[in-house]
Amino acid sequence: MYERILVPTDGSKASQGAIKHAIDIAKQYDATIHALYVVDSGTYSSLEAGSNIVAEALRGEGEKAVEQVVSAADDAGVEVTTSVQNGTAHRGILNYTEENDCDLVVMGTHGRSGLDRYLLGSVTEKIVRSSDVPVLTVRSHEEA
């Protein structure tokens, strides 16, 4: 049923639950996990000085985040492909899903509500509304 499962990660606790679910599903279906971190450096592009430093720091965070997925998947015997890309988070996720023919997206939620959610939006919500493939959302344990 599933051959390629995308796990967008930001290295947060919310992502950890999604990683566990994705690995479990991948083991069941003998699927490959695609771990993706999108460096949303556009948010910092207005900085006159230091935007390159911020982008490099974010790229370093991204490498660590996808390595967490690799480590967990290796322990479970699941194949992983990783990618750290620049772009807007939701667009990067949707583009990656299409370009790599992923058939499931497994994402964590951050549980923002009220004004925070209204002002900041939700990457997960944008993916759920826009994705052409099924999206499994996983709440972190601290939200429950």
PDB file of C-alpha atoms in Angstrom:
ATOM      1  CA  MET A   1       0.000   0.000   0.000  1.00  0.00           C
ATOM      2  CA  TYR A   2       2.806   2.429   0.879  1.00  0.00           C
ATOM      3  CA  GLU A   3       6.202   2.487  -0.803  1.00  0.00           C
ATOM      4  CA  ARG A   4       7.559   5.966  -0.023  1.00  0.00           C
ATOM      5  CA  ILE A   5       6.656   7.715   3.219  1.00  0.00           C
ATOM      6  CA  LEU A   6       7.625  11.359   3.669  1.00  0.00           C
ATOM      7  CA  VAL A   7       8.450  12.553   7.176  1.00  0.00           C
ATOM      8  CA  PRO A   8       8.975  16.317   7.221  1.00  0.00           C
ATOM      9  CA  THR A   9      10.915  17.062  10.387  1.00  0.00           C
ATOM     10  CA  ASP A  10      12.056  20.128  12.255  1.00  0.00           C
ATOM     11  CA  GLY A  11      13.800  18.208  15.016  1.00  0.00           C
ATOM     12  CA  SER A  12      11.105  19.081  17.561  1.00  0.00           C
ATOM     13  CA  LYS A  13       9.404  16.779  20.061  1.00  0.00           C
ATOM     14  CA  ALA A  14       6.298  16.920  17.862  1.00  0.00           C
ATOM     15  CA  SER A  15       8.358  15.446  15.027  1.00  0.00           C
ATOM     16  CA  GLN A  16       9.604  12.572  17.191  1.00  0.00           C
ATOM     17  CA  GLY A  17       6.141  11.024  17.473  1.00  0.00           C
ATOM     18  CA  ALA A  18       5.652  11.307  13.724  1.00  0.00           C
ATOM     19  CA  ILE A  19       8.995   9.597  13.129  1.00  0.00           C
ATOM     20  CA  LYS A  20       7.982   6.655  15.323  1.00  0.00           C
ATOM     21  CA  HIS A  21       4.668   6.249  13.490  1.00  0.00           C
ATOM     22  CA  ALA A  22       6.321   6.534  10.081  1.00  0.00           C
ATOM     23  CA  ILE A  23       8.887   3.876  10.975  1.00  0.00           C
ATOM     24  CA  ASP A  24       6.171   1.553  12.225  1.00  0.00           C
ATOM     25  CA  ILE A  25       4.191   1.965   9.000  1.00  0.00           C
ATOM     26  CA  ALA A  26       7.325   1.600   6.866  1.00  0.00           C
ATOM     27  CA  LYS A  27       8.215  -1.671   8.614  1.00  0.00           C
ATOM     28  CA  GLN A  28       4.705  -3.002   8.051  1.00  0.00           C
ATOM     29  CA  TYR A  29       4.708  -2.196   4.329  1.00  0.00           C
ATOM     30  CA  ASP A  30       8.446  -2.567   3.616  1.00  0.00           C
ATOM     31  CA  ALA A  31       8.469   1.101   2.578  1.00  0.00           C
ATOM     32  CA  THR A  32      11.262   3.656   2.355  1.00  0.00           C
ATOM     33  CA  ILE A  33      11.172   6.735   4.563  1.00  0.00           C
ATOM     34  CA  HIS A  34      12.046  10.109   3.098  1.00  0.00           C
ATOM     35  CA  ALA A  35      13.219  12.504   5.821  1.00  0.00           C
ATOM     36  CA  LEU A  36      12.912  16.149   4.784  1.00  0.00           C
ATOM     37  CA  TYR A  37      13.922  19.372   6.491  1.00  0.00           C
ATOM     38  CA  VAL A  38      13.044  22.632   4.751  1.00  0.00           C
ATOM     39  CA  VAL A  39      15.274  25.603   5.594  1.00  0.00           C
ATOM     40  CA  ASP A  40      12.806  28.484   5.587  1.00  0.00           C
ATOM     41  CA  SER A  41      15.508  31.137   5.341  1.00  0.00           C
ATOM     42  CA  GLY A  42      13.124  33.567   3.642  1.00  0.00           C
ATOM     43  CA  THR A  43      11.928  34.548   7.095  1.00  0.00           C
ATOM     44  CA  TYR A  44      15.389  35.934   7.825  1.00  0.00           C
ATOM     45  CA  SER A  45      16.171  37.401   4.411  1.00  0.00           C
ATOM     46  CA  SER A  46      15.306  40.900   5.608  1.00  0.00           C
ATOM     47  CA  LEU A  47      18.326  40.897   7.901  1.00  0.00           C
ATOM     48  CA  GLU A  48      20.958  43.106   6.333  1.00  0.00           C
ATOM     49  CA  ALA A  49      23.831  41.443   8.096  1.00  0.00           C
ATOM     50  CA  GLY A  50      24.036  37.856   9.145  1.00  0.00           C
ATOM     51  CA  SER A  51      21.333  36.273   6.989  1.00  0.00           C
ATOM     52  CA  ASN A  52      23.928  33.838   5.616  1.00  0.00           C
ATOM     53  CA  ILE A  53      24.938  32.921   9.165  1.00  0.00           C
ATOM     54  CA  VAL A  54      21.298  32.273  10.089  1.00  0.00           C
ATOM     55  CA  ALA A  55      20.765  30.186   6.944  1.00  0.00           C
ATOM     56  CA  GLU A  56      23.865  28.101   7.714  1.00  0.00           C
ATOM     57  CA  ALA A  57      22.711  27.569  11.307  1.00  0.00           C
ATOM     58  CA  LEU A  58      19.298  26.433  10.041  1.00  0.00           C
ATOM     59  CA  ARG A  59      20.957  24.089   7.558  1.00  0.00           C
ATOM     60  CA  GLY A  60      22.975  22.612  10.431  1.00  0.00           C
ATOM     61  CA  GLU A  61      19.752  22.117  12.424  1.00  0.00           C
ATOM     62  CA  GLY A  62      18.249  20.442   9.385  1.00  0.00           C
ATOM     63  CA  GLU A  63      21.144  18.009   9.059  1.00  0.00           C
ATOM     64  CA  LYS A  64      20.763  17.061  12.727  1.00  0.00           C
ATOM     65  CA  ALA A  65      16.991  16.655  12.344  1.00  0.00           C
ATOM     66  CA  VAL A  66      17.218  14.271   9.383  1.00  0.00           C
ATOM     67  CA  GLU A  67      20.020  12.345  11.114  1.00  0.00           C
ATOM     68  CA  GLN A  68      17.606  11.676  13.997  1.00  0.00           C
ATOM     69  CA  VAL A  69      15.307  10.013  11.482  1.00  0.00           C
ATOM     70  CA  VAL A  70      18.187   8.010   9.989  1.00  0.00           C
ATOM     71  CA  SER A  71      19.263   6.809  13.423  1.00  0.00           C
ATOM     72  CA  ALA A  72      15.759   5.720  14.424  1.00  0.00           C
ATOM     73  CA  ALA A  73      15.097   4.047  11.072  1.00  0.00           C
ATOM     74  CA  ASP A  74      18.448   2.241  11.043  1.00  0.00           C
ATOM     75  CA  ASP A  75      17.662   0.798  14.467  1.00  0.00           C
ATOM     76  CA  ALA A  76      14.388  -0.541  13.028  1.00  0.00           C
ATOM     77  CA  GLY A  77      15.915  -1.809   9.783  1.00  0.00           C
ATOM     78  CA  VAL A  78      14.049   0.706   7.595  1.00  0.00           C
ATOM     79  CA  GLU A  79      15.634   2.325   4.538  1.00  0.00           C
ATOM     80  CA  VAL A  80      15.883   6.144   4.623  1.00  0.00           C
ATOM     81  CA  THR A  81      16.538   8.882   2.100  1.00  0.00           C
ATOM     82  CA  THR A  82      17.325  12.357   3.449  1.00  0.00           C
ATOM     83  CA  SER A  83      17.069  15.847   2.070  1.00  0.00           C
ATOM     84  CA  VAL A  84      17.684  19.333   3.428  1.00  0.00           C
ATOM     85  CA  GLN A  85      16.290  21.972   1.086  1.00  0.00           C
ATOM     86  CA  ASN A  86      15.752  25.729   1.009  1.00  0.00           C
ATOM     87  CA  GLY A  87      12.291  27.176   0.548  1.00  0.00           C
ATOM     88  CA  THR A  88       8.976  27.809   2.201  1.00  0.00           C
ATOM     89  CA  ALA A  89       8.121  24.879   4.483  1.00  0.00           C
ATOM     90  CA  HIS A  90       4.719  23.914   3.109  1.00  0.00           C
ATOM     91  CA  ARG A  91       5.687  24.452  -0.542  1.00  0.00           C
ATOM     92  CA  GLY A  92       8.898  22.475  -0.058  1.00  0.00           C
ATOM     93  CA  ILE A  93       6.992  19.575   1.491  1.00  0.00           C
ATOM     94  CA  LEU A  94       4.334  19.522  -1.225  1.00  0.00           C
ATOM     95  CA  ASN A  95       6.937  19.769  -4.010  1.00  0.00           C
ATOM     96  CA  TYR A  96       9.053  17.016  -2.480  1.00  0.00           C
ATOM     97  CA  THR A  97       6.007  14.771  -2.144  1.00  0.00           C
ATOM     98  CA  GLU A  98       5.176  15.184  -5.812  1.00  0.00           C
ATOM     99  CA  GLU A  99       8.740  15.020  -7.170  1.00  0.00           C
ATOM    100  CA  ASN A 100       9.544  11.839  -5.221  1.00  0.00           C
ATOM    101  CA  ASP A 101       6.188  10.141  -5.743  1.00  0.00           C
ATOM    102  CA  CYS A 102       5.600   9.791  -1.997  1.00  0.00           C
ATOM    103  CA  ASP A 103       2.337   8.057  -1.168  1.00  0.00           C
ATOM    104  CA  LEU A 104       1.982   9.095   2.500  1.00  0.00           C
ATOM    105  CA  VAL A 105       3.069  12.088   4.568  1.00  0.00           C
ATOM    106  CA  VAL A 106       3.481  11.646   8.330  1.00  0.00           C
ATOM    107  CA  MET A 107       3.804  14.911  10.268  1.00  0.00           C
ATOM    108  CA  GLY A 108       3.815  16.062  13.837  1.00  0.00           C
ATOM    109  CA  THR A 109       1.609  18.876  15.066  1.00  0.00           C
ATOM    110  CA  HIS A 110       2.698  21.655  17.366  1.00  0.00           C
ATOM    111  CA  GLY A 111      -0.699  22.247  18.919  1.00  0.00           C
ATOM    112  CA  ARG A 112      -0.892  25.993  18.462  1.00  0.00           C
ATOM    113  CA  SER A 113      -4.331  27.376  19.078  1.00  0.00           C
ATOM    114  CA  GLY A 114      -6.156  30.640  19.216  1.00  0.00           C
ATOM    115  CA  LEU A 115      -4.350  33.772  18.081  1.00  0.00           C
ATOM    116  CA  ASP A 116      -0.981  31.996  17.695  1.00  0.00           C
ATOM    117  CA  ARG A 117      -2.465  29.631  15.133  1.00  0.00           C
ATOM    118  CA  TYR A 118      -4.336  32.396  13.355  1.00  0.00           C
ATOM    119  CA  LEU A 119      -1.287  34.651  13.052  1.00  0.00           C
ATOM    120  CA  LEU A 120       1.357  32.026  12.371  1.00  0.00           C
ATOM    121  CA  GLY A 121      -0.672  29.535  10.405  1.00  0.00           C
ATOM    122  CA  SER A 122       0.144  25.872  10.520  1.00  0.00           C
ATOM    123  CA  VAL A 123       2.440  24.088   8.113  1.00  0.00           C
ATOM    124  CA  THR A 124       0.706  20.820   8.950  1.00  0.00           C
ATOM    125  CA  GLU A 125      -2.716  22.310   8.292  1.00  0.00           C
ATOM    126  CA  LYS A 126      -1.555  23.658   4.919  1.00  0.00           C
ATOM    127  CA  ILE A 127      -0.264  20.212   3.984  1.00  0.00           C
ATOM    128  CA  VAL A 128      -3.475  18.490   5.082  1.00  0.00           C
ATOM    129  CA  ARG A 129      -5.526  20.907   2.982  1.00  0.00           C
ATOM    130  CA  SER A 130      -3.275  20.838  -0.098  1.00  0.00           C
ATOM    131  CA  SER A 131      -1.721  17.390  -0.333  1.00  0.00           C
ATOM    132  CA  ASP A 132      -2.763  14.988  -3.076  1.00  0.00           C
ATOM    133  CA  VAL A 133      -1.687  12.028  -0.916  1.00  0.00           C
ATOM    134  CA  PRO A 134      -2.902  10.964   2.548  1.00  0.00           C
ATOM    135  CA  VAL A 135      -1.461  12.863   5.515  1.00  0.00           C
ATOM    136  CA  LEU A 136      -1.179  11.299   8.956  1.00  0.00           C
ATOM    137  CA  THR A 137      -0.859  13.889  11.718  1.00  0.00           C
ATOM    138  CA  VAL A 138       0.608  12.937  15.074  1.00  0.00           C
ATOM    139  CA  ARG A 139       0.228  15.011  18.221  1.00  0.00           C
ATOM    140  CA  SER A 140       3.179  15.146  20.561  1.00  0.00           C
ATOM    141  CA  HIS A 141       2.741  13.499  23.975  1.00  0.00           C
ATOM    142  CA  GLU A 142       3.022  16.833  25.754  1.00  0.00           C
ATOM    143  CA  GLU A 143      -0.036  18.131  23.849  1.00  0.00           C
ATOM    144  CA  ALA A 144      -2.289  15.227  24.741  1.00  0.00           C
TER     145      ALA A 144
END
